[in-house]
Short mmCIF file of C-alpha atoms in Angstrom, two decimals:
data_model
loop_
_atom_site.label_atom_id
_atom_site.label_comp_id
_atom_site.label_asym_id
_atom_site.label_seq_id
_atom_site.Cartn_x
_atom_site.Cartn_y
_atom_site.Cartn_z
CA MET A 1 18.34 39.16 56.37
CA SER A 2 14.91 39.39 54.73
CA ASP A 3 16.49 40.96 51.65
CA ILE A 4 19.95 39.55 51.00
CA LYS A 5 20.45 42.00 48.11
CA ILE A 6 20.86 45.00 50.45
CA LEU A 7 23.77 43.36 52.29
CA THR A 8 27.33 44.27 51.45
CA PHE A 9 29.76 41.73 50.03
CA PHE A 10 31.49 41.53 53.40
CA ASP A 11 28.17 40.91 55.17
CA LYS A 12 27.40 38.07 52.77
CA GLU A 13 30.86 36.57 53.30
CA ARG A 14 30.45 36.78 57.06
CA ILE A 15 27.14 34.93 56.85
CA CYS A 16 28.70 32.21 54.69
CA GLU A 17 31.62 31.87 57.09
CA GLU A 18 29.21 31.46 59.99
CA ARG A 19 27.24 28.79 58.11
CA PHE A 20 30.47 26.95 57.37
CA ARG A 21 31.60 27.11 60.98
CA ARG A 22 28.29 25.88 62.38
CA ALA A 23 27.72 23.08 59.87
CA GLY A 24 30.50 20.76 61.10
CA GLN A 25 33.41 19.05 59.37
CA PHE A 26 33.35 18.79 55.60
CA TRP A 27 35.03 16.05 53.55
CA HIS A 28 35.76 15.15 49.95
CA LEU A 29 35.34 11.40 49.55
CA TYR A 30 36.25 9.94 46.18
CA SER A 31 37.38 6.79 44.42
CA ASP A 32 40.21 6.34 41.91
CA GLY A 33 38.91 5.92 38.38
CA THR A 34 42.36 5.16 36.98
CA VAL A 35 42.42 1.74 38.67
CA MET A 36 38.73 0.90 38.23
CA GLU A 37 36.96 -0.47 35.18
CA ASN A 38 33.69 1.10 34.04
CA ILE A 39 30.90 0.42 36.50
CA PHE A 40 28.08 2.18 34.68
CA LEU A 41 27.73 1.47 30.96
CA ASN A 42 24.40 3.15 30.20
CA ASP A 43 21.71 5.44 31.61
CA THR A 44 19.78 2.54 33.12
CA GLU A 45 22.79 1.58 35.22
CA MET A 46 23.49 5.21 36.12
CA LYS A 47 19.89 5.56 37.27
CA ALA A 48 20.29 2.47 39.44
CA GLY A 49 23.53 3.88 40.89
CA LEU A 50 21.76 7.15 41.70
CA SER A 51 18.98 5.32 43.56
CA ILE A 52 21.51 3.18 45.44
CA LEU A 53 23.40 6.32 46.48
CA ALA A 54 20.16 7.97 47.63
CA ALA A 55 19.20 4.90 49.66
CA SER A 56 22.69 4.74 51.19
CA VAL A 57 22.52 8.39 52.22
CA GLN A 58 19.13 7.82 53.85
CA MET A 59 20.66 5.04 55.96
CA VAL A 60 23.23 7.37 57.57
CA LYS A 61 21.03 10.43 58.07
CA PRO A 62 21.02 12.64 60.11
CA ASP A 63 24.66 11.93 61.03
CA ILE A 64 25.83 12.69 57.50
CA ARG A 65 24.66 15.30 55.03
CA LEU A 66 25.48 14.92 51.35
CA VAL A 67 26.38 18.39 50.07
CA THR A 68 26.89 17.35 46.46
CA PHE A 69 28.20 14.47 44.36
CA ALA A 70 29.09 13.20 40.91
CA LEU A 71 28.59 9.65 39.74
CA MET A 72 31.02 8.94 36.91
CA LYS A 73 31.38 5.82 34.78
CA ASN A 74 34.25 4.42 36.86
CA HIS A 75 34.46 6.56 40.00
CA ILE A 76 32.52 8.80 42.37
CA HIS A 77 32.95 12.12 44.15
CA LEU A 78 31.03 12.95 47.34
CA ILE A 79 31.20 16.20 49.31
CA LEU A 80 30.00 15.34 52.79
CA CYS A 81 29.39 16.99 56.15
CA GLY A 82 29.72 14.95 59.34
CA HIS A 83 32.14 12.64 61.12
CA ARG A 84 34.83 10.91 59.09
CA GLU A 85 33.86 7.43 60.27
CA LYS A 86 30.25 7.97 59.21
CA CYS A 87 31.36 9.19 55.79
CA LEU A 88 33.35 6.00 55.29
CA GLN A 89 30.37 4.00 56.54
CA LEU A 90 28.25 5.64 53.84
CA PHE A 91 30.74 4.55 51.19
CA ASP A 92 30.81 0.99 52.59
CA ILE A 93 27.00 0.81 52.43
CA PHE A 94 27.01 2.16 48.88
CA LYS A 95 29.74 -0.25 47.74
CA ASP A 96 28.05 -3.26 49.33
CA LYS A 97 24.68 -2.43 47.76
CA MET A 98 26.33 -1.81 44.38
CA ARG A 99 28.16 -5.12 44.57
CA ARG A 100 24.97 -7.03 45.38
CA ILE A 101 22.83 -5.35 42.73
CA PHE A 102 25.40 -5.32 39.93
CA ARG A 103 26.31 -8.95 40.58
CA LYS A 104 23.24 -9.71 38.51
CA THR A 105 24.78 -8.17 35.38
CA ILE A 106 26.47 -10.40 32.83
CA ARG A 107 29.88 -8.78 33.25
CA GLY A 108 32.14 -9.18 36.23
CA ILE A 109 33.36 -6.14 38.18
CA ASP A 110 36.41 -6.29 40.44
CA TRP A 111 35.02 -4.46 43.46
CA LYS A 112 38.30 -4.84 45.37
CA ARG A 113 39.60 -1.91 43.34
CA PHE A 114 36.63 0.32 44.21
CA ASN A 115 37.85 1.99 47.40
CA ALA A 116 37.34 5.30 49.14
CA LYS A 117 39.84 8.05 49.71
CA ILE A 118 38.80 10.89 51.98
CA LEU A 119 40.30 14.33 52.53
CA PRO A 120 39.21 17.06 54.98
CA ILE A 121 37.99 20.43 53.76
CA ASP A 122 39.10 23.00 56.30
CA SER A 123 38.00 26.39 54.97
CA LEU A 124 35.02 28.01 53.29
CA LYS A 125 37.13 28.91 50.24
CA ALA A 126 38.32 25.30 49.93
CA LEU A 127 34.75 23.99 50.26
CA ARG A 128 33.54 26.25 47.49
CA ASN A 129 36.34 25.12 45.21
CA GLU A 130 35.78 21.43 45.99
CA ILE A 131 32.04 21.73 45.23
CA ILE A 132 32.86 23.45 41.94
CA TYR A 133 35.49 20.83 41.12
CA VAL A 134 32.96 18.01 41.59
CA HIS A 135 30.36 19.78 39.45
CA ARG A 136 32.91 20.33 36.69
CA ASN A 137 34.08 16.71 36.66
CA PRO A 138 31.51 15.40 34.11
CA PHE A 139 31.96 18.53 31.98
CA VAL A 140 35.74 18.05 31.81
CA ALA A 141 35.45 14.32 31.08
CA ASN A 142 32.80 14.57 28.35
CA PRO A 143 32.47 17.37 25.76
CA ASP A 144 28.76 16.60 25.43
CA GLN A 145 28.03 17.57 29.04
CA THR A 146 27.69 20.77 31.04
CA PRO A 147 27.68 21.12 34.84
CA TYR A 148 23.98 21.99 34.69
CA GLY A 149 22.99 19.26 32.24
CA TYR A 150 24.64 16.19 33.74
CA PRO A 151 21.80 14.24 35.41
CA TRP A 152 23.97 12.12 37.71
CA SER A 153 25.42 14.94 39.79
CA GLY A 154 24.20 17.47 42.32
CA GLY A 155 25.44 20.17 39.96
CA CYS A 156 22.22 20.09 37.95
CA ALA A 157 20.28 21.29 41.01
CA TYR A 158 22.53 24.10 42.29
CA PHE A 159 20.98 27.53 41.75
CA ASN A 160 18.59 26.00 39.23
CA PRO A 161 14.98 26.77 40.20
CA LEU A 162 13.66 24.94 37.13
CA ILE A 163 14.46 21.59 38.70
CA TYR A 164 11.75 22.18 41.29
CA ASP A 165 9.16 22.39 38.51
CA ILE A 166 9.65 18.66 37.90
CA GLY A 167 6.65 16.66 39.05
CA THR A 168 7.58 14.23 41.83
CA ASP A 169 5.91 11.67 44.08
CA ASP A 170 6.83 10.88 47.65
CA ILE A 171 8.08 7.34 48.02
CA ARG A 172 5.46 6.65 50.69
CA SER A 173 2.76 7.00 48.05
CA PHE A 174 3.99 3.83 46.35
CA SER A 175 3.28 0.24 47.18
CA PHE A 176 5.64 -1.63 49.52
CA ASP A 177 7.07 -3.67 46.65
CA ARG A 178 7.62 -0.61 44.45
CA GLN A 179 9.42 1.20 47.28
CA ARG A 180 11.79 -1.73 47.62
CA LYS A 181 12.32 -1.93 43.88
CA LEU A 182 13.03 1.80 43.47
CA THR A 183 15.53 1.93 46.35
CA TYR A 184 17.05 -1.52 45.86
CA SER A 185 16.47 -2.02 49.58
CA ARG A 186 14.75 -4.66 51.65
CA ASN A 187 14.42 -2.31 54.61
CA ILE A 188 12.47 0.75 53.48
CA SER A 189 11.93 2.31 56.91
CA PRO A 190 14.82 4.81 56.46
CA MET A 191 13.64 5.84 52.98
CA GLY A 192 11.00 8.33 54.05
CA GLY A 193 11.54 11.71 52.43
CA LEU A 194 12.80 10.39 49.13
CA LYS A 195 10.93 11.61 46.06
CA PHE A 196 10.85 10.23 42.55
CA ALA A 197 10.17 11.67 39.12
CA GLY A 198 8.88 8.53 37.46
CA ASP A 199 11.45 5.89 38.35
CA LYS A 200 14.33 8.36 38.86
CA VAL A 201 15.12 9.60 42.35
CA PHE A 202 14.80 13.37 42.77
CA ILE A 203 18.26 14.69 43.70
CA PRO A 204 17.17 17.44 46.16
CA SER A 205 15.28 14.82 48.20
CA PHE A 206 18.51 13.18 49.39
CA CYS A 207 21.22 15.77 48.62
CA ASP A 208 21.28 18.88 50.83
CA ILE A 209 21.35 21.42 48.02
CA GLY A 210 20.45 24.25 50.40
CA LEU A 211 23.48 23.57 52.58
CA GLY A 212 25.80 23.71 49.58
CA GLU A 213 24.19 26.80 48.03
CA GLY A 214 24.45 28.54 51.39
CA MET A 215 28.24 28.41 51.16
CA PHE A 216 28.17 30.85 48.23
CA THR A 217 27.22 34.51 48.53
CA ASP A 218 24.82 34.22 45.59
CA ALA A 219 24.20 32.46 42.28
CA ARG A 220 26.47 34.86 40.40
CA SER A 221 29.50 34.11 42.57
CA TYR A 222 28.84 30.39 42.17
CA PHE A 223 28.67 30.68 38.39
CA LEU A 224 31.85 32.75 38.18
CA LEU A 225 33.74 30.13 40.18
CA LEU A 226 32.31 27.46 37.93
CA THR A 227 33.92 29.04 34.89
CA ARG A 228 36.98 30.99 36.09
CA ASN A 229 39.29 29.40 38.61
CA ALA A 230 42.01 27.39 36.90
CA GLU A 231 44.52 27.89 39.71
CA ALA A 232 42.18 26.41 42.30
CA TYR A 233 41.34 23.48 40.03
CA SER A 234 45.06 22.81 39.64
CA GLN A 235 45.56 22.63 43.40
CA ILE A 236 42.60 20.30 43.91
CA ALA A 237 43.64 18.05 41.03
CA THR A 238 47.07 17.70 42.61
CA ARG A 239 45.44 16.92 45.96
CA LEU A 240 43.24 14.24 44.41
CA GLU A 241 45.93 13.04 42.00
CA ASP A 242 43.56 13.67 39.09
CA LYS A 243 44.96 13.59 35.56
CA ILE A 244 42.92 16.21 33.68
CA PHE A 245 40.82 19.06 35.07
CA LEU A 246 40.62 21.59 32.21
CA THR A 247 38.94 21.19 28.82
CA ASP A 248 40.83 21.99 25.61
CA ASP A 249 39.10 25.36 25.39
CA GLU A 250 40.04 26.22 28.98
CA MET A 251 43.58 24.96 28.47
CA PHE A 252 43.92 27.17 25.38
CA ILE A 253 42.75 30.22 27.33
CA THR A 254 45.26 29.36 30.05
CA ALA A 255 48.03 29.00 27.46
CA VAL A 256 47.21 32.41 25.98
CA HIS A 257 47.23 33.96 29.45
CA LEU A 258 50.65 32.43 30.20
CA ALA A 259 52.01 33.57 26.83
CA GLU A 260 50.79 37.12 27.40
CA LYS A 261 52.33 37.20 30.86
CA ALA A 262 55.70 35.70 29.89
CA TYR A 263 56.15 36.80 26.29
CA HIS A 264 53.73 39.73 25.85
CA THR A 265 51.80 38.09 23.01
CA SER A 266 48.47 36.35 22.73
CA LYS A 267 49.41 34.64 19.47
CA ILE A 268 50.79 31.25 20.42
CA THR A 269 51.74 30.49 16.82
CA THR A 270 54.34 33.28 16.90
CA LEU A 271 56.26 31.81 19.85
CA SER A 272 59.74 30.47 19.23
CA PRO A 273 60.38 26.71 19.63
CA GLU A 274 62.13 27.39 22.94
CA GLN A 275 59.19 29.45 24.21
CA LYS A 276 56.73 26.73 23.18
CA VAL A 277 58.77 24.13 25.06
CA LYS A 278 58.74 26.30 28.20
CA LEU A 279 54.99 26.85 27.83
CA ALA A 280 54.43 23.12 27.26
CA LYS A 281 56.18 22.33 30.53
CA ASP A 282 54.05 24.86 32.41
CA LEU A 283 50.84 23.48 30.93
CA HIS A 284 51.81 19.88 31.61
CA PHE A 285 53.26 20.12 35.09
CA LYS A 286 51.24 22.99 36.59
CA TYR A 287 47.92 22.53 34.80
CA LYS A 288 48.17 18.80 34.10
CA ALA A 289 47.65 19.13 30.35
CA SER A 290 47.94 15.76 28.65
CA LYS A 291 50.44 15.23 25.86
CA GLN A 292 47.64 15.35 23.33
CA GLN A 293 46.24 18.58 24.77
CA VAL A 294 49.71 20.17 24.53
CA ARG A 295 50.05 18.89 20.95
CA ARG A 296 46.67 20.29 19.92
CA ILE A 297 47.24 23.69 21.56
CA LEU A 298 50.92 24.32 20.79
CA ARG A 299 51.19 22.20 17.62
CA LEU A 300 54.30 20.43 18.82
CA GLU A 301 55.42 17.20 17.21
CA ASN A 302 54.89 13.93 19.09
CA THR A 303 58.64 13.29 19.02
CA VAL A 304 59.23 16.54 20.90
CA LEU A 305 56.51 15.74 23.42
CA ASP A 306 57.85 12.22 23.98
CA GLU A 307 61.25 13.69 24.73
CA LEU A 308 59.79 16.29 27.11
CA PHE A 309 57.36 13.93 28.84
CA PRO A 310 58.64 10.37 28.43
CA ILE A 311 56.09 8.84 30.79
#
């Protein structure tokens, strides 16, 4: 165990399976962005949301461990370890604090539409895929982001030793008033252990990065899953009722793979109209490609797409 590199692949898998078994029950808690307006409109509000999440997690420790997360403009994803009721309690604390703090903004937010859905994660393979799915969420939604560069997700800390070079201060080194201001909390007694880089909470101080990393055999296997697992993403997207989970580039690669398998060609432009229609259906229904993604990749007319996918 002192040198993980000398272990075989099967030894590493066995260790990961044992870690998974001993950790407890894992969950994917998320909210539905399709029914919710934008909550966070700028980096200042995202930073506040990150601090509120950190403070909320501190209030349910040690019963709940946050494995990873992604704060998006209009929804959240949390991978959690612990009892279901405590996971939902964490969300309730987060929502209540968000509602109180963001009430001070000039715009109104309908918090009745911000609700939690929670699904169990029952295998090590599923947990790995769910972690990857959460880390990819900002990257899929925004072409200017990568899983490692998005600052409002645990993905920036996974297998990234550079993050620990950031200078941080323990929250206890601050004045009482500053502690309350940074955590948006009146009661700061549960906040011990949080660290800040300036006025931004340090993600590894409230998110159990080590627990999540320990579910992968090594950094290489994590990175490969991050970039090559369209089938698994499809299954999770269906489970979460997500609309899009592949970028245009990834969807194009998938289309080429399907064309090679079905029609023995990698040149999509040479497909017949009937073959393109069949491929469009596969991309749309199996891989959740939007109409516009199908149009851009297969160069089909909007009239054809409207007839194929009327809704």
